[in-house]
Amino acid sequence: MSFAALVALSSSIAGAQTSSPVIYAVIPDAAGQTITIEGSNFGSSQPRVMIDEIEVVVIASGQDHVVAQLPAAIVPGSYRIVVCKAPKYTVAAEFTATIGAVGSTGPPGPKGDAGNDGVNGATGATGPTGATGPTGAVGATGATGPQGATGPQGPTGATGAQGATGATGAQGPTGTTGAQGPTGATGPAGPTGPTGLQGANGPTGAQGPIGAAGAAGSSVSITPIVAGDPHCPNGGTMFTLNGAASYACNGGPRTICPDGFERRGAICIETQDHLATFTEAADFCNQIGAHLPSAAEMRAAIYASPSTSGGFAGDWVADNVAADQALYVADPNALNPIASASIFDSNYARCLIRIE
């Protein structure tokens, strides 16, 4: 049911209820924002207020007053004010009020007297409870009769006698053995049977004699060469392997590193490794005016800069060049090259030039 229909229904029955709300006056405020509805029997709960079929917001309420918010777009004129009482909002009061500058508000009418509540009728007296009749006496229990005597058991009949077992008949004589028949022909050979289990391992033979010791390996001797030597005018190092001499000569005076070398302090070291034997690497370095570094020179290059190009940082191991191997030890720390070194199993080499 719509609210307008609810108001129409409530208006038809408002006069028949003594607690119906009554509107005495509707007073707009000076700012034209709210109205105060004065009356009676508005109820203790907040009622609903309609202005010309538009429900407005109730700001405050009591038994004899309701303050409601006026719509923002309301214009001066006469309006039908309806107050519906909580909680069911089926009881309402109506009032036609002038809102805005359309003449002065008439004086409020006199307040009507509230009707008196009817007197409740007296409650009738409760009649007396009837007396309870006496309970009849319980009759006496009759005596139990005596139990009759048990009759005697009849006699058991006799068991009949078992008949005698018949005698065993005599055994007949054994017949004579017949003559042996001829031997039959030999049948075909049967299939080969499965392979038998493997026998246990025999005892271990005696250990053979130890072979003769091999010949002693050769070693490389390293001899420094001073400046002025016909093989190395600027000085260098002579390496002797199996009677053959190789020379690692110092280059001439330099102030910068040539292409393909990186500077490490007073040393220029190649940026790429050579995969070669010790002798081949020494000869290659001599041809480009450089020489193979000694362990001390390699350490000096590493300490000047811990990592060389190509990802290697390490040290030469002079004791491991005896078999004509130019070995290079990689050590990421480069602080103690021998302690944590791992020797590459290939013949790596790098050439070195001193800056004078």
GROMACS .gro file of N, CA and C in nm, residues 29 53 93 126 231 300:
model
   18
   29ASP      N    1   0.981   2.824   1.047
   29ASP     CA    2   1.085   2.909   1.107
   29ASP      C    3   1.112   3.028   1.016
   53GLU      N    4   0.175   1.511  -0.017
   53GLU     CA    5   0.215   1.379  -0.068
   53GLU      C    6   0.367   1.359  -0.076
   93ALA      N    7  -0.313   1.252   1.147
   93ALA     CA    8  -0.382   1.380   1.166
   93ALA      C    9  -0.347   1.469   1.048
  126THR      N   10  -1.387  -1.569   4.302
  126THR     CA   11  -1.364  -1.709   4.264
  126THR      C   12  -1.441  -1.801   4.357
  231HIS      N   13  12.169  -1.276  -2.688
  231HIS     CA   14  12.036  -1.332  -2.712
  231HIS      C   15  11.927  -1.236  -2.667
  300ALA      N   16  10.299  -0.977  -0.886
  300ALA     CA   17  10.299  -0.830  -0.887
  300ALA      C   18  10.185  -0.778  -0.973
   0.00000   0.00000   0.00000
